[in-house]
Amino acid sequence: MALSGVEIFKLLPKTNCKKCGFPTCLAFAMKLAQRQTTLDKCPDVSEEAKKILGEASAPPVRPITFGTGDKAVKMGEETVLFRHEKKFVNPNAFVLEIKDTEDDATVDAKINDVLTSEINRVGQLLRVDGICITNDSGDAGKFGALAEKVASKAPDVGVVVNTESPEGAEAALKHFSGKGAVLYGVTAENAEKMVEIAKNNKVAVGIKADGLEAAAELTEKVKSLGVEDIVIDSGARKASEILEHNTLIRRAAIKKNFKPLGYPIINFVQRDDAMYEALVAGLGVCKYSSIVVMSSAEKWKNLALFTLRQNIYTDPQVPMQVEQKIYKIGEPTPDSPLLITTNFSLTYFIVSGEIENSKVPAWLAVMDCEGLSVLTAWAAGKFTGAKIANFIKESGIEKEIKHRELIIPGYVAILSGAIEEKLEGWKVTVGPREANGLPAFLRSRAA
Amino acid sequence: MAIPELKESFSGVVFPVTIGTEKEEVFGGENTLPFHKFEGEIPNRPLIAYEIQDIAPEDWPETVKKVYEGVSDDPVKWAKYCEDELKARAIALRLIGTHPDQKDLSADDAVNVVKDVLSAVKVPLIILGSNHVEKDSEVLPKVAEAAKGYNCIIGKAQEANYKTIAAAAMANDHKLIAMSELDINLSKQLNILLTQMGFDKEKIITDPMCSALGYGLEYTYSVMERIRLAALAQNDEVMQPPMFGDVGMYVWKIKETQASEETLPEWGSLEERAVLWEAMTAVGLMIAGAELFVMRHPKAVELVERFVDEMI
């Protein structure tokens, strides 16, 4: 269980020396309980208190870095079960499985799929984050050869080394020493040897257990053998089991502060059908998976999964914003209509989607209103005649278009006079109130 | 190793809703979070209805339009095709042709289509208006009356037009979809208004407004999770109706279901992308708590049904 502020206070020196930056030991204890500061700020804390508090004040899901350099991704550190409570912290990694029994062409193609998977969506660069090499052959030599190829062709990419054989692990891991890899396949039977190999190569350990109790036992064992960077596979493969185990593991970590299950989760979701596999991967995205291992990475599948991950890991307290600029919808010409709206991402998506539907190419001016929707921005004084006029003038759109007509959202019809006053030579037209009126509106104008 | 007790049970239950007559379908009824069969009872599968329209779907993207070629020019043929060939468990007839910007068909036109479809199929029917506030309050009461005795779902009632639509659903023994815009409080308020006029809360289906993957899905997702937690953990009765995801309509109008691979090579094959988009949107909302869905592409429905098989 997490300690309360008062429980923590009892373990502190109670000197109120202020060296931690807080006025009293009690104030410091309260901040510790809320995980808003760390114990190392107190120079006088006893070793015994450190041990007790260290355990209790560590983040409920241990942070682990997967991959290195600009390919590194952080996992763990989650603090909630539902995204409306607080932002989900570290997006899961998508990992493509390559088996050492696959032929060279398939291996090359898969490595290439990972390396070329990057897509820019709403200003974020999204990609397949890692590769899982699987020792399907059982042969250490073959496995080592695959590892060498992956390490040379995809340096820095996070790698899961999937084998239960210490020989296989030795052969493969030397290519990923200190590279943020995970040695997956550690069981109760092989733990001693495998953890030693992981330690020597400075990589994390992925435990393979059957059920939650066995998983908790195994993480404790790995920890006692000297590795604390652990990812958990509870053995869940069926979608219903993935939901059950992942939910209970996350609850154990967050609600019970149960350390043996306070690690990121790895899920294997391979299915015979790529589309269906995407849905099971989607379950992992929504429900607490940190590494999702898949058997294929088609571009259409990546796009759907990246988008889902982006949606789920958006901060619910900060409105998603899009960049202020003039967006081209379709292939607008100097005669195409110019519309304006605010930069709340949902507003942008809906408005641009409906313009797209109309099949009428257009210019869409998206104005920075700190991520507020049209009516809210207007009410907050961020979407005013003067500000709109300024934005239009500075946007440079006057050089792109021949006409001088601006279509504004119907809800802010009241602004038309103010805009015309500030924007000399322009005519303001009031568009529909709701975005779904845009196709009819634009089509009737174009006719 | 002993681990702490991690399972949770709740005091609230989601109302089960039964629709149809000749063939009945039930959805809702669970006393736990979505698919949490390890700690509660989930008596019914989510229900996916195939969407058809009163007019030919000219504005549907090619990928889904071509599936219904040869049947979509006639709502009766279309409905029969869904029931017989696609083995639809329910059908959702959208009266989009009544929208003033579409064909502006009259309430009487709509009544005729509804009657024809009802007498042609055995599976339950969901009757949806065109989402035009004024027109729906004119059309939906008449079709509700025409469908009396068929135990349909009528939708959608919104804050601006719920009175006439709810009154007609009540008088003719139908269930009702109540839609509000992405806000748990608005959703609760509309359900309260409905119950205050005497509408049975166990006949409501809550629609917190759908959004497609990538186009605000996270808003719908979190509103649904919050509604479900209110229903189960706080035992809030007005929040206990099952929830609805109007998936097809929202998915098949965005760029990802229309842009060709030639235009956007980095997005990959259009066919798979579009179908997956619809399936993934539905699965996301299902994980958040929705039990009733309206979808368009048979392949997407099949994928989602397979997912439910593995989850239930």
GROMACS .gro file of N, CA, C and O in nm, chain A residues 82-84 119 121 212-213 216-217 220 237-240 243-244 247-248 251-252 255-256 258 260 271-273 275-276 278-279 282-283 286-287 299-301 303-305 307-308 311-312 314 320 344 346 349 353-354 356-357 359 440, chain B residues 1-8 33-39 101 182 213-219 221-222 225-226 229 253 255-256 258 265-269 271-273 275-277 279-280 283 287 299 303-304 306-307 310-311:
model
  444
   82PHE      N    1  -0.802   0.503  -1.564
   82PHE     CA    2  -0.889   0.559  -1.667
   82PHE      C    3  -0.832   0.691  -1.715
   82PHE      O    4  -0.792   0.774  -1.634
   83ARG      N    5  -0.835   0.711  -1.848
   83ARG     CA    6  -0.766   0.827  -1.901
   83ARG      C    7  -0.832   0.961  -1.867
   83ARG      O    8  -0.769   1.065  -1.876
   84HIS      N    9  -0.961   0.959  -1.827
   84HIS     CA   10  -1.021   1.088  -1.791
   84HIS      C   11  -0.969   1.138  -1.656
   84HIS      O   12  -0.981   1.256  -1.626
  119ILE      N   13   0.514   0.792  -3.978
  119ILE     CA   14   0.404   0.871  -4.035
  119ILE      C   15   0.388   0.996  -3.949
  119ILE      O   16   0.396   0.988  -3.827
  121ARG      N   17   0.134   1.253  -3.809
  121ARG     CA   18  -0.009   1.276  -3.793
  121ARG      C   19  -0.032   1.386  -3.689
  121ARG      O   20   0.016   1.374  -3.577
  212LEU      N   21  -0.100  -1.454  -1.278
  212LEU     CA   22  -0.050  -1.338  -1.205
  212LEU      C   23   0.035  -1.374  -1.084
  212LEU      O   24   0.134  -1.308  -1.054
  213GLU      N   25  -0.003  -1.481  -1.015
  213GLU     CA   26   0.076  -1.519  -0.897
  213GLU      C   27   0.215  -1.563  -0.938
  213GLU      O   28   0.316  -1.524  -0.877
  216ALA      N   29   0.418  -1.259  -1.030
  216ALA     CA   30   0.466  -1.183  -0.914
  216ALA      C   31   0.587  -1.254  -0.850
  216ALA      O   32   0.686  -1.191  -0.813
  217GLU      N   33   0.578  -1.385  -0.843
  217GLU     CA   34   0.688  -1.463  -0.787
  217GLU      C   35   0.815  -1.446  -0.870
  217GLU      O   36   0.925  -1.430  -0.818
  220GLU      N   37   0.994  -1.107  -0.844
  220GLU     CA   38   1.070  -1.100  -0.719
  220GLU      C   39   1.201  -1.177  -0.732
  220GLU      O   40   1.306  -1.136  -0.684
  237ARG      N   41  -0.289  -1.474  -2.382
  237ARG     CA   42  -0.285  -1.468  -2.527
  237ARG      C   43  -0.424  -1.437  -2.584
  237ARG      O   44  -0.439  -1.362  -2.677
  238LYS      N   45  -0.527  -1.500  -2.526
  238LYS     CA   46  -0.664  -1.475  -2.569
  238LYS      C   47  -0.702  -1.331  -2.531
  238LYS      O   48  -0.661  -1.284  -2.424
  239ALA      N   49  -0.780  -1.265  -2.616
  239ALA     CA   50  -0.814  -1.125  -2.591
  239ALA      C   51  -0.877  -1.105  -2.453
  239ALA      O   52  -0.842  -1.012  -2.380
  240SER      N   53  -0.969  -1.194  -2.413
  240SER     CA   54  -1.036  -1.178  -2.283
  240SER      C   55  -0.935  -1.188  -2.168
  240SER      O   56  -0.947  -1.120  -2.067
  243LEU      N   57  -0.728  -0.862  -2.145
  243LEU     CA   58  -0.802  -0.759  -2.071
  243LEU      C   59  -0.797  -0.786  -1.921
  243LEU      O   60  -0.769  -0.698  -1.840
  244GLU      N   61  -0.824  -0.911  -1.884
  244GLU     CA   62  -0.829  -0.946  -1.742
  244GLU      C   63  -0.693  -0.925  -1.675
  244GLU      O   64  -0.681  -0.854  -1.574
  247THR      N   65  -0.568  -0.556  -1.671
  247THR     CA   66  -0.645  -0.474  -1.577
  247THR      C   67  -0.601  -0.503  -1.434
  247THR      O   68  -0.578  -0.412  -1.354
  248LEU      N   69  -0.588  -0.631  -1.401
  248LEU     CA   70  -0.553  -0.667  -1.263
  248LEU      C   71  -0.409  -0.626  -1.230
  248LEU      O   72  -0.380  -0.583  -1.119
  251ARG      N   73  -0.421  -0.255  -1.173
  251ARG     CA   74  -0.484  -0.228  -1.043
  251ARG      C   75  -0.388  -0.259  -0.928
  251ARG      O   76  -0.378  -0.184  -0.832
  252ALA      N   77  -0.319  -0.373  -0.938
  252ALA     CA   78  -0.226  -0.413  -0.833
  252ALA      C   79  -0.122  -0.304  -0.813
  252ALA      O   80  -0.090  -0.265  -0.701
  255LYS      N   81  -0.357   0.073  -0.742
  255LYS     CA   82  -0.445   0.082  -0.626
  255LYS      C   83  -0.386   0.017  -0.502
  255LYS      O   84  -0.418   0.055  -0.391
  256LYS      N   85  -0.302  -0.086  -0.520
  256LYS     CA   86  -0.248  -0.158  -0.403
  256LYS      C   87  -0.099  -0.130  -0.382
  256LYS      O   88  -0.041  -0.182  -0.287
  258PHE      N   89   0.136  -0.269  -0.516
  258PHE     CA   90   0.194  -0.402  -0.502
  258PHE      C   91   0.314  -0.413  -0.597
  258PHE      O   92   0.299  -0.431  -0.717
  260PRO      N   93   0.557  -0.627  -0.674
  260PRO     CA   94   0.591  -0.738  -0.766
  260PRO      C   95   0.517  -0.732  -0.900
  260PRO      O   96   0.558  -0.800  -0.994
  271ARG      N   97  -0.201  -1.288  -3.474
  271ARG     CA   98  -0.316  -1.363  -3.523
  271ARG      C   99  -0.294  -1.395  -3.669
  271ARG      O  100  -0.208  -1.334  -3.735
  272ASP      N  101  -0.377  -1.488  -3.723
  272ASP     CA  102  -0.359  -1.529  -3.863
  272ASP      C  103  -0.400  -1.420  -3.961
  272ASP      O  104  -0.358  -1.420  -4.076
  273ASP      N  105  -0.482  -1.326  -3.918
  273ASP     CA  106  -0.536  -1.225  -4.008
  273ASP      C  107  -0.490  -1.088  -3.960
  273ASP      O  108  -0.511  -1.052  -3.844
  275MET      N  109  -0.584  -0.782  -4.025
  275MET     CA  110  -0.687  -0.687  -3.982
  275MET      C  111  -0.736  -0.721  -3.843
  275MET      O  112  -0.754  -0.635  -3.758
  276TYR      N  113  -0.758  -0.850  -3.822
  276TYR     CA  114  -0.807  -0.891  -3.691
  276TYR      C  115  -0.701  -0.870  -3.583
  276TYR      O  116  -0.731  -0.826  -3.473
  278ALA      N  117  -0.496  -0.640  -3.572
  278ALA     CA  118  -0.497  -0.497  -3.538
  278ALA      C  119  -0.598  -0.469  -3.426
  278ALA      O  120  -0.573  -0.386  -3.338
  279LEU      N  121  -0.712  -0.537  -3.429
  279LEU     CA  122  -0.813  -0.513  -3.325
  279LEU      C  123  -0.764  -0.560  -3.189
  279LEU      O  124  -0.786  -0.493  -3.087
  282GLY      N  125  -0.528  -0.324  -3.068
  282GLY     CA  126  -0.602  -0.207  -3.021
  282GLY      C  127  -0.647  -0.224  -2.876
  282GLY      O  128  -0.645  -0.130  -2.798
  283LEU      N  129  -0.686  -0.345  -2.841
  283LEU     CA  130  -0.721  -0.374  -2.701
  283LEU      C  131  -0.602  -0.346  -2.611
  283LEU      O  132  -0.614  -0.287  -2.503
  286CYS      N  133  -0.559   0.031  -2.561
  286CYS     CA  134  -0.657   0.089  -2.468
  286CYS      C  135  -0.635   0.040  -2.325
  286CYS      O  136  -0.657   0.113  -2.230
  287LYS      N  137  -0.594  -0.084  -2.313
  287LYS     CA  138  -0.591  -0.148  -2.181
  287LYS      C  139  -0.451  -0.188  -2.136
  287LYS      O  140  -0.419  -0.306  -2.122
  299LYS      N  141   0.113  -0.074  -4.384
  299LYS     CA  142   0.098   0.071  -4.363
  299LYS      C  143  -0.043   0.109  -4.316
  299LYS      O  144  -0.060   0.193  -4.228
  300TRP      N  145  -0.145   0.044  -4.374
  300TRP     CA  146  -0.282   0.077  -4.334
  300TRP      C  147  -0.308   0.037  -4.189
  300TRP      O  148  -0.379   0.105  -4.115
  301LYS      N  149  -0.246  -0.073  -4.149
  301LYS     CA  150  -0.264  -0.121  -4.012
  301LYS      C  151  -0.191  -0.027  -3.914
  301LYS      O  152  -0.245   0.011  -3.810
  303LEU      N  153  -0.127   0.285  -3.956
  303LEU     CA  154  -0.195   0.414  -3.946
  303LEU      C  155  -0.310   0.406  -3.845
  303LEU      O  156  -0.327   0.495  -3.761
  304ALA      N  157  -0.388   0.299  -3.853
  304ALA     CA  158  -0.502   0.285  -3.760
  304ALA      C  159  -0.452   0.271  -3.616
  304ALA      O  160  -0.506   0.332  -3.524
  305LEU      N  161  -0.348   0.191  -3.598
  305LEU     CA  162  -0.299   0.169  -3.461
  305LEU      C  163  -0.229   0.291  -3.404
  305LEU      O  164  -0.245   0.325  -3.287
  307THR      N  165  -0.294   0.592  -3.479
  307THR     CA  166  -0.399   0.691  -3.452
  307THR      C  167  -0.470   0.658  -3.321
  307THR      O  168  -0.495   0.745  -3.239
  308LEU      N  169  -0.499   0.530  -3.302
  308LEU     CA  170  -0.565   0.490  -3.177
  308LEU      C  171  -0.476   0.522  -3.058
  308LEU      O  172  -0.521   0.578  -2.957
  311ASN      N  173  -0.483   0.887  -2.988
  311ASN     CA  174  -0.610   0.925  -2.925
  311ASN      C  175  -0.611   0.890  -2.777
  311ASN      O  176  -0.644   0.972  -2.692
  312ILE      N  177  -0.574   0.766  -2.746
  312ILE     CA  178  -0.584   0.719  -2.608
  312ILE      C  179  -0.484   0.790  -2.517
  312ILE      O  180  -0.513   0.817  -2.401
  314THR      N  181  -0.371   1.097  -2.550
  314THR     CA  182  -0.386   1.242  -2.546
  314THR      C  183  -0.417   1.286  -2.404
  314THR      O  184  -0.487   1.218  -2.333
  320MET      N  185  -0.657   1.927  -2.740
  320MET     CA  186  -0.564   1.903  -2.848
  320MET      C  187  -0.573   2.019  -2.945
  320MET      O  188  -0.681   2.063  -2.980
  344PHE      N  189  -0.897   2.425  -3.207
  344PHE     CA  190  -0.931   2.306  -3.129
  344PHE      C  191  -0.929   2.189  -3.226
  344PHE      O  192  -0.993   2.195  -3.332
  346LEU      N  193  -1.056   1.898  -3.248
  346LEU     CA  194  -1.182   1.836  -3.288
  346LEU      C  195  -1.258   1.926  -3.386
  346LEU      O  196  -1.314   1.879  -3.485
  349PHE      N  197  -1.081   1.895  -3.718
  349PHE     CA  198  -1.108   1.767  -3.784
  349PHE      C  199  -1.247   1.765  -3.846
  349PHE      O  200  -1.267   1.722  -3.958
  353GLY      N  201  -1.307   1.780  -4.235
  353GLY     CA  202  -1.371   1.660  -4.287
  353GLY      C  203  -1.494   1.693  -4.370
  353GLY      O  204  -1.517   1.635  -4.477
  354GLU      N  205  -1.573   1.788  -4.322
  354GLU     CA  206  -1.695   1.824  -4.395
  354GLU      C  207  -1.664   1.899  -4.524
  354GLU      O  208  -1.732   1.883  -4.625
  356GLU      N  209  -1.400   1.847  -4.697
  356GLU     CA  210  -1.355   1.737  -4.781
  356GLU      C  211  -1.475   1.666  -4.844
  356GLU      O  212  -1.477   1.635  -4.962
  357ASN      N  213  -1.576   1.641  -4.761
  357ASN     CA  214  -1.699   1.576  -4.808
  357ASN      C  215  -1.767   1.652  -4.920
  357ASN      O  216  -1.830   1.594  -5.006
  359LYS      N  217  -1.637   1.800  -5.148
  359LYS     CA  218  -1.560   1.785  -5.271
  359LYS      C  219  -1.530   1.921  -5.337
  359LYS      O  220  -1.488   1.927  -5.450
  440ALA      N  221  -2.351   2.108  -4.817
  440ALA     CA  222  -2.461   2.170  -4.892
  440ALA      C  223  -2.429   2.316  -4.922
  440ALA      O  224  -2.448   2.366  -5.033
  448MET      N  225   0.314  -1.686  -0.516
  448MET     CA  226   0.311  -1.574  -0.421
  448MET      C  227   0.169  -1.521  -0.406
  448MET      O  228   0.096  -1.508  -0.504
  449ALA      N  229   0.133  -1.491  -0.283
  449ALA     CA  230  -0.001  -1.437  -0.260
  449ALA      C  231  -0.007  -1.294  -0.315
  449ALA      O  232   0.085  -1.215  -0.292
  450ILE      N  233  -0.110  -1.266  -0.389
  450ILE     CA  234  -0.126  -1.129  -0.437
  450ILE      C  235  -0.253  -1.070  -0.375
  450ILE      O  236  -0.342  -1.144  -0.336
  451PRO      N  237  -0.259  -0.936  -0.362
  451PRO     CA  238  -0.376  -0.877  -0.297
  451PRO      C  239  -0.504  -0.905  -0.377
  451PRO      O  240  -0.498  -0.938  -0.495
  452GLU      N  241  -0.617  -0.893  -0.311
  452GLU     CA  242  -0.745  -0.908  -0.382
  452GLU      C  243  -0.760  -0.793  -0.481
  452GLU      O  244  -0.754  -0.677  -0.443
  453LEU      N  245  -0.777  -0.826  -0.608
  453LEU     CA  246  -0.777  -0.722  -0.711
  453LEU      C  247  -0.911  -0.707  -0.780
  453LEU      O  248  -0.936  -0.612  -0.852
  454LYS      N  249  -0.998  -0.804  -0.761
  454LYS     CA  250  -1.127  -0.799  -0.831
  454LYS      C  251  -1.220  -0.701  -0.761
  454LYS      O  252  -1.215  -0.685  -0.640
  455GLU      N  253  -1.306  -0.639  -0.842
  455GLU     CA  254  -1.398  -0.540  -0.788
  455GLU      C  255  -1.541  -0.574  -0.831
  455GLU      O  256  -1.560  -0.621  -0.942
  480LEU      N  257  -1.773  -0.373  -1.563
  480LEU     CA  258  -1.714  -0.292  -1.671
  480LEU      C  259  -1.709  -0.375  -1.800
  480LEU      O  260  -1.719  -0.498  -1.796
  481PRO      N  261  -1.693  -0.308  -1.914
  481PRO     CA  262  -1.698  -0.379  -2.042
  481PRO      C  263  -1.608  -0.503  -2.048
  481PRO      O  264  -1.488  -0.493  -2.024
  482PHE      N  265  -1.668  -0.617  -2.074
  482PHE     CA  266  -1.598  -0.744  -2.090
  482PHE      C  267  -1.528  -0.794  -1.964
  482PHE      O  268  -1.444  -0.883  -1.971
  483HIS      N  269  -1.559  -0.736  -1.847
  483HIS     CA  270  -1.496  -0.782  -1.723
  483HIS      C  271  -1.568  -0.906  -1.670
  483HIS      O  272  -1.615  -0.908  -1.557
  484LYS      N  273  -1.574  -1.010  -1.750
  484LYS     CA  274  -1.648  -1.129  -1.707
  484LYS      C  275  -1.576  -1.199  -1.592
  484LYS      O  276  -1.633  -1.285  -1.527
  485PHE      N  277  -1.450  -1.159  -1.567
  485PHE     CA  278  -1.376  -1.221  -1.457
  485PHE      C  279  -1.421  -1.169  -1.321
  485PHE      O  280  -1.377  -1.219  -1.218
  486GLU      N  281  -1.506  -1.067  -1.321
  486GLU     CA  282  -1.552  -1.017  -1.190
  486GLU      C  283  -1.699  -0.976  -1.192
  486GLU      O  284  -1.744  -0.906  -1.102
  548ASP      N  285  -3.161   1.912  -4.696
  548ASP     CA  286  -3.051   1.926  -4.791
  548ASP      C  287  -3.035   1.803  -4.880
  548ASP      O  288  -2.956   1.804  -4.974
  629LEU      N  289  -2.122   1.495  -2.649
  629LEU     CA  290  -1.992   1.472  -2.586
  629LEU      C  291  -1.972   1.535  -2.450
  629LEU      O  292  -1.871   1.600  -2.426
  660LEU      N  293  -1.232   0.713  -3.511
  660LEU     CA  294  -1.092   0.701  -3.478
  660LEU      C  295  -1.015   0.816  -3.543
  660LEU      O  296  -1.029   0.841  -3.662
  661GLY      N  297  -0.938   0.888  -3.462
  661GLY     CA  298  -0.859   0.999  -3.516
  661GLY      C  299  -0.935   1.129  -3.527
  661GLY      O  300  -0.878   1.232  -3.558
  662TYR      N  301  -1.064   1.124  -3.506
  662TYR     CA  302  -1.146   1.244  -3.519
  662TYR      C  303  -1.228   1.265  -3.392
  662TYR      O  304  -1.349   1.284  -3.395
  663GLY      N  305  -1.157   1.259  -3.278
  663GLY     CA  306  -1.224   1.281  -3.151
  663GLY      C  307  -1.269   1.156  -3.080
  663GLY      O  308  -1.343   1.163  -2.983
  664LEU      N  309  -1.222   1.039  -3.127
  664LEU     CA  310  -1.261   0.914  -3.062
  664LEU      C  311  -1.236   0.920  -2.910
  664LEU      O  312  -1.316   0.870  -2.832
  665GLU      N  313  -1.125   0.984  -2.871
  665GLU     CA  314  -1.091   0.986  -2.729
  665GLU      C  315  -1.197   1.060  -2.646
  665GLU      O  316  -1.215   1.029  -2.529
  666TYR      N  317  -1.268   1.153  -2.705
  666TYR     CA  318  -1.373   1.223  -2.630
  666TYR      C  319  -1.489   1.129  -2.604
  666TYR      O  320  -1.538   1.115  -2.493
  668TYR      N  321  -1.484   0.811  -2.617
  668TYR     CA  322  -1.431   0.702  -2.533
  668TYR      C  323  -1.438   0.738  -2.385
  668TYR      O  324  -1.490   0.662  -2.303
  669SER      N  325  -1.389   0.856  -2.351
  669SER     CA  326  -1.384   0.892  -2.209
  669SER      C  327  -1.522   0.928  -2.153
  669SER      O  328  -1.550   0.898  -2.037
  672GLU      N  329  -1.671   0.595  -2.081
  672GLU     CA  330  -1.614   0.533  -1.959
  672GLU      C  331  -1.671   0.600  -1.834
  672GLU      O  332  -1.703   0.533  -1.736
  673ARG      N  333  -1.684   0.731  -1.839
  673ARG     CA  334  -1.735   0.802  -1.722
  673ARG      C  335  -1.882   0.770  -1.696
  673ARG      O  336  -1.924   0.752  -1.582
  676LEU      N  337  -1.895   0.423  -1.543
  676LEU     CA  338  -1.853   0.422  -1.403
  676LEU      C  339  -1.962   0.482  -1.313
  676LEU      O  340  -1.985   0.434  -1.202
  700LYS      N  341  -1.708   0.909  -4.359
  700LYS     CA  342  -1.704   1.041  -4.422
  700LYS      C  343  -1.567   1.105  -4.405
  700LYS      O  344  -1.544   1.216  -4.449
  702LYS      N  345  -1.136   1.127  -4.429
  702LYS     CA  346  -1.036   1.109  -4.533
  702LYS      C  347  -0.978   0.967  -4.537
  702LYS      O  348  -0.953   0.911  -4.643
  703GLU      N  349  -0.957   0.909  -4.418
  703GLU     CA  350  -0.892   0.778  -4.410
  703GLU      C  351  -0.974   0.668  -4.478
  703GLU      O  352  -0.920   0.562  -4.510
  705GLN      N  353  -1.140   0.725  -4.759
  705GLN     CA  354  -1.166   0.766  -4.897
  705GLN      C  355  -1.041   0.789  -4.980
  705GLN      O  356  -1.042   0.766  -5.101
  712PRO      N  357   0.050   0.726  -5.053
  712PRO     CA  358   0.114   0.594  -5.045
  712PRO      C  359   0.151   0.554  -4.902
  712PRO      O  360   0.147   0.436  -4.868
  713GLU      N  361   0.181   0.653  -4.817
  713GLU     CA  362   0.222   0.618  -4.681
  713GLU      C  363   0.106   0.567  -4.595
  713GLU      O  364   0.126   0.520  -4.485
  714TRP      N  365  -0.016   0.576  -4.648
  714TRP     CA  366  -0.132   0.525  -4.574
  714TRP      C  367  -0.170   0.382  -4.614
  714TRP      O  368  -0.260   0.323  -4.556
  715GLY      N  369  -0.107   0.328  -4.716
  715GLY     CA  370  -0.133   0.189  -4.754
  715GLY      C  371  -0.269   0.169  -4.820
  715GLY      O  372  -0.342   0.266  -4.847
  716SER      N  373  -0.301   0.043  -4.844
  716SER     CA  374  -0.421   0.004  -4.920
  716SER      C  375  -0.551   0.064  -4.863
  716SER      O  376  -0.580   0.051  -4.744
  718GLU      N  377  -0.873  -0.020  -4.925
  718GLU     CA  378  -0.976  -0.117  -4.887
  718GLU      C  379  -0.956  -0.162  -4.741
  718GLU      O  380  -1.046  -0.150  -4.658
  719GLU      N  381  -0.837  -0.213  -4.711
  719GLU     CA  382  -0.810  -0.261  -4.575
  719GLU      C  383  -0.816  -0.146  -4.474
  719GLU      O  384  -0.870  -0.162  -4.365
  720ARG      N  385  -0.759  -0.034  -4.512
  720ARG     CA  386  -0.755   0.080  -4.420
  720ARG      C  387  -0.896   0.123  -4.381
  720ARG      O  388  -0.928   0.142  -4.263
  722VAL      N  389  -1.189  -0.041  -4.404
  722VAL     CA  390  -1.264  -0.142  -4.329
  722VAL      C  391  -1.212  -0.149  -4.184
  722VAL      O  392  -1.289  -0.151  -4.088
  723LEU      N  393  -1.079  -0.149  -4.170
  723LEU     CA  394  -1.021  -0.153  -4.036
  723LEU      C  395  -1.061  -0.029  -3.956
  723LEU      O  396  -1.085  -0.038  -3.835
  724TRP      N  397  -1.071   0.084  -4.025
  724TRP     CA  398  -1.107   0.208  -3.954
  724TRP      C  399  -1.243   0.194  -3.887
  724TRP      O  400  -1.264   0.234  -3.774
  726ALA      N  401  -1.395  -0.094  -3.810
  726ALA     CA  402  -1.389  -0.197  -3.706
  726ALA      C  403  -1.318  -0.145  -3.581
  726ALA      O  404  -1.363  -0.167  -3.469
  727MET      N  405  -1.209  -0.073  -3.601
  727MET     CA  406  -1.130  -0.024  -3.486
  727MET      C  407  -1.209   0.079  -3.407
  727MET      O  408  -1.203   0.082  -3.284
  730VAL      N  409  -1.456  -0.117  -3.200
  730VAL     CA  410  -1.390  -0.190  -3.091
  730VAL      C  411  -1.349  -0.093  -2.980
  730VAL      O  412  -1.367  -0.121  -2.861
  734ILE      N  413  -1.487  -0.122  -2.598
  734ILE     CA  414  -1.401  -0.134  -2.480
  734ILE      C  415  -1.437  -0.026  -2.379
  734ILE      O  416  -1.422  -0.042  -2.259
  746LYS      N  417  -1.748  -0.668  -4.379
  746LYS     CA  418  -1.619  -0.720  -4.335
  746LYS      C  419  -1.582  -0.659  -4.198
  746LYS      O  420  -1.527  -0.728  -4.111
  750LEU      N  421  -1.530  -0.865  -3.846
  750LEU     CA  422  -1.411  -0.851  -3.761
  750LEU      C  423  -1.449  -0.820  -3.617
  750LEU      O  424  -1.394  -0.876  -3.522
  751VAL      N  425  -1.546  -0.731  -3.601
  751VAL     CA  426  -1.586  -0.692  -3.465
  751VAL      C  427  -1.655  -0.809  -3.395
  751VAL      O  428  -1.632  -0.835  -3.277
  753ARG      N  429  -1.595  -1.118  -3.446
  753ARG     CA  430  -1.489  -1.211  -3.408
  753ARG      C  431  -1.420  -1.164  -3.280
  753ARG      O  432  -1.387  -1.244  -3.192
  754PHE      N  433  -1.401  -1.035  -3.271
  754PHE     CA  434  -1.340  -0.978  -3.151
  754PHE      C  435  -1.429  -1.006  -3.028
  754PHE      O  436  -1.381  -1.048  -2.923
  757GLU      N  437  -1.397  -1.351  -2.897
  757GLU     CA  438  -1.276  -1.376  -2.818
  757GLU      C  439  -1.281  -1.308  -2.681
  757GLU      O  440  -1.205  -1.344  -2.591
  758MET      N  441  -1.370  -1.211  -2.668
  758MET     CA  442  -1.376  -1.134  -2.542
  758MET      C  443  -1.481  -1.188  -2.445
  758MET      O  444  -1.474  -1.164  -2.326
   0.00000   0.00000   0.00000
